């Protein structure tokens, strides 16, 4: 299936409350342009340098989403233009984004990442840690240049739909709790970023408002090739 028809097909199935982020990591600018011509504007990347290079090359009205683990020394590469960072997985990273956002003279939109999957390799806050962090940001936030728009999470990498559902329920429940804690400071409605190519229909049933879909749009990724535009 072509990129254009994959996008059209997925979009026709998404409820109007769910936004599509097309995950273009490891894919060339020409693929992104094809998706762009099909009307897609939100793209997700997981390496700062690749994101910055693509942003410089491609149309200025693309909204760039950062979805991978972000090292603090790479924050400044993306802060000046990134639309939404999905993967804030530590308070140290939050501090760093806040500092670079102040320098860049803009407020940066972020999602707080939850770790509910079974793999230890995945990163993010536990639900308890997330609740505590939301409390510290509720009234006089120590991170005034960061705007918390919601939460992001991934389900365990398994074929077991019940396990996906367990993860997605925890993520959606955490989003609703921190919406209450942040009260007047919360983005409404909160973004709940969950669901990838394999599991997004289940994520939507459990309350996702933003799905991150890569391989079902662009085909399988080749991780062995070094990145070129
Ligand atoms: C790569 C990636 C995706 C997209 O995965 P697909 O299975 O290709 O849809 C979604 N979210 C994150 C965080 C990713 O790293």
XYZ file of C-alpha atoms in Angstrom, residues 80-180:
101
model
C 13.533 26.163 19.527
C 10.962 24.576 17.188
C 9.542 21.320 18.578
C 5.725 21.184 18.727
C 5.373 18.588 21.507
C 7.852 16.449 23.454
C 6.019 13.213 24.355
C 8.785 11.569 26.311
C 9.568 13.533 29.477
C 10.657 10.673 31.714
C 12.484 12.380 34.592
C 12.352 15.566 36.609
C 15.936 16.274 35.616
C 14.881 16.336 31.952
C 11.971 18.626 32.823
C 14.394 21.064 34.510
C 16.632 20.984 31.481
C 13.786 21.608 29.009
C 12.602 24.479 31.208
C 16.066 26.068 31.167
C 16.528 25.737 27.393
C 12.974 26.949 26.738
C 13.657 30.094 28.768
C 16.825 30.708 26.727
C 14.899 30.180 23.492
C 12.193 32.585 24.702
C 9.296 30.170 24.281
C 7.107 27.856 26.281
C 7.562 24.201 25.328
C 4.667 21.734 25.301
C 5.366 18.359 26.867
C 3.721 15.099 27.827
C 4.854 13.227 30.924
C 5.788 9.641 30.116
C 4.448 6.819 32.239
C 6.156 3.493 32.695
C 3.486 0.824 33.052
C 4.797 -1.829 30.620
C 6.567 -4.944 31.844
C 9.921 -4.241 30.134
C 12.561 -2.741 32.410
C 14.164 -1.150 29.344
C 11.244 1.251 28.924
C 11.510 4.593 30.716
C 9.055 6.924 32.437
C 7.464 7.775 35.762
C 5.545 5.263 37.805
C 1.927 6.348 38.435
C 2.915 7.338 42.010
C 5.862 9.416 40.858
C 3.665 11.113 38.268
C 1.063 12.035 40.899
C 3.751 13.558 43.129
C 5.261 15.527 40.272
C 1.835 16.899 39.302
C 1.380 18.121 42.880
C 4.619 20.113 42.756
C 3.485 21.693 39.460
C -0.085 22.408 40.526
C 0.018 26.029 41.651
C 3.402 27.739 41.445
C 5.197 25.460 38.981
C 8.995 25.358 39.307
C 9.026 24.922 35.490
C 7.237 28.003 34.123
C 8.598 27.544 30.578
C 7.115 24.067 30.286
C 3.449 23.443 29.614
C 2.178 19.982 30.547
C -0.375 18.964 27.919
C -0.943 15.378 29.029
C 0.664 11.968 29.284
C 2.271 9.408 26.995
C 2.835 5.714 27.449
C 3.523 2.413 25.766
C 2.016 -0.989 26.361
C 4.104 -4.082 26.989
C 5.525 -5.533 23.781
C 3.425 -8.697 23.608
C 0.592 -10.175 21.524
C -1.652 -10.291 24.554
C -4.481 -7.814 24.098
C -5.469 -7.992 27.778
C -1.990 -6.847 28.752
C -2.174 -3.908 26.299
C -5.510 -2.982 27.804
C -4.122 -3.146 31.355
C -1.348 -0.714 30.373
C -3.633 1.683 28.497
C -6.102 1.814 31.402
C -3.313 2.795 33.805
C -2.137 5.526 31.425
C -5.618 6.980 30.876
C -6.396 6.866 34.606
C -3.153 8.714 35.399
C -4.038 11.401 32.852
C -7.390 11.977 34.530
C -5.788 12.153 37.983
C -3.171 14.702 36.998
C -5.816 16.738 35.180
C -7.573 17.062 38.545
